[in-house]
Coordinates of C-alpha atoms in Angstrom, one line a residue:
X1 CA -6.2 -34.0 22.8
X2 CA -8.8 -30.9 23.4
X3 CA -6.6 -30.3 26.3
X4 CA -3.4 -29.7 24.0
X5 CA -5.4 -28.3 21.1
X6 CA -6.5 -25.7 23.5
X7 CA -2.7 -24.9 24.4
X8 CA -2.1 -24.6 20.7
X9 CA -4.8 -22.4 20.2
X10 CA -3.3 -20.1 23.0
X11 CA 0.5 -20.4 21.5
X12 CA -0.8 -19.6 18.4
X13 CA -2.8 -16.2 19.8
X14 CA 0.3 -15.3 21.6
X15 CA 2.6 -15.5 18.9
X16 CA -0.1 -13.3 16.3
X17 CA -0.9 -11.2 19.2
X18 CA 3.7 -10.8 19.6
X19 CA 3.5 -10.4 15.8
X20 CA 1.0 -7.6 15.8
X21 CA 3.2 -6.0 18.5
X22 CA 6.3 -6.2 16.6
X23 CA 4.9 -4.8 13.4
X24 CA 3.6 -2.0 14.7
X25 CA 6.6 -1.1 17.2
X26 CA 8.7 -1.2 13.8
X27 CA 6.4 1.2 12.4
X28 CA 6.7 3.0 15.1
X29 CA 10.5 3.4 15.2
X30 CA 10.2 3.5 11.0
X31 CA 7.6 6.4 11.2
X32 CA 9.9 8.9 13.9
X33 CA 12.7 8.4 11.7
X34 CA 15.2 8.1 14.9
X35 CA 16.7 4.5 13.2
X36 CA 19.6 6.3 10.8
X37 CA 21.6 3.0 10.6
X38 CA 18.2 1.0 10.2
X39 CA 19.4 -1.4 12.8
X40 CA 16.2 -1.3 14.8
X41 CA 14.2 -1.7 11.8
X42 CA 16.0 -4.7 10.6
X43 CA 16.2 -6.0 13.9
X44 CA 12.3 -5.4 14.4
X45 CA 11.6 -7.0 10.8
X46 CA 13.3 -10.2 11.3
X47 CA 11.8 -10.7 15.4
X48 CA 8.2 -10.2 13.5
X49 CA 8.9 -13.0 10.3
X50 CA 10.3 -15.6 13.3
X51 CA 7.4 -14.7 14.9
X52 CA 5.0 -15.3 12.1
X53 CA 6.6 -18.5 11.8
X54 CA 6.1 -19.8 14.9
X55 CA 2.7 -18.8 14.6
X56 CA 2.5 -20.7 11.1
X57 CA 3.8 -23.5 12.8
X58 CA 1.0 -23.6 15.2
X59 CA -2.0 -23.1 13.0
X60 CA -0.1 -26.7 10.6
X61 CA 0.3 -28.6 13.7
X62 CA -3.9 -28.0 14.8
X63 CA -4.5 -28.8 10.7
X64 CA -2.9 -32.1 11.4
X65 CA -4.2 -32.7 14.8
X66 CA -7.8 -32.0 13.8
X67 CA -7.4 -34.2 10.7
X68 CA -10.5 -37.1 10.1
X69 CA -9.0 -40.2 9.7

């Protein structure tokens, strides 16, 4: 198991780390005002919550791994 709780681990950096990314390249595009339509934005906003899910996902599988009993 410390061999696939170490993967999770990983996984679960890599999809806060893609989250963090996300965020702030929707700021980004938010903050120049070049998204009239808001497509970008709304594109940008729903990459970032499936990516915080995945994330979530990650972190309540090592809770149940890492269980006692």
């Amino acid at each position: 198991p410390l061999h696939m709780q170490s993967t999770l681990v990983f996984f679960m950096i890599a999809s806060a780390v893609a989250t963090l990314a996300v965020l702030a390249r929707g700021i980004i595009i938010m903050a120049r005002g070049q998204d009239i339509t808001g497509e970008q934005s709304n594109r940008m906003m729903s990459l970032r919550v499936a990516l915080q899910a995945l994330a979530i996902v990650f972190v309540i599988i090592l809770f149940l791994i890492n269980r006692p009993g």
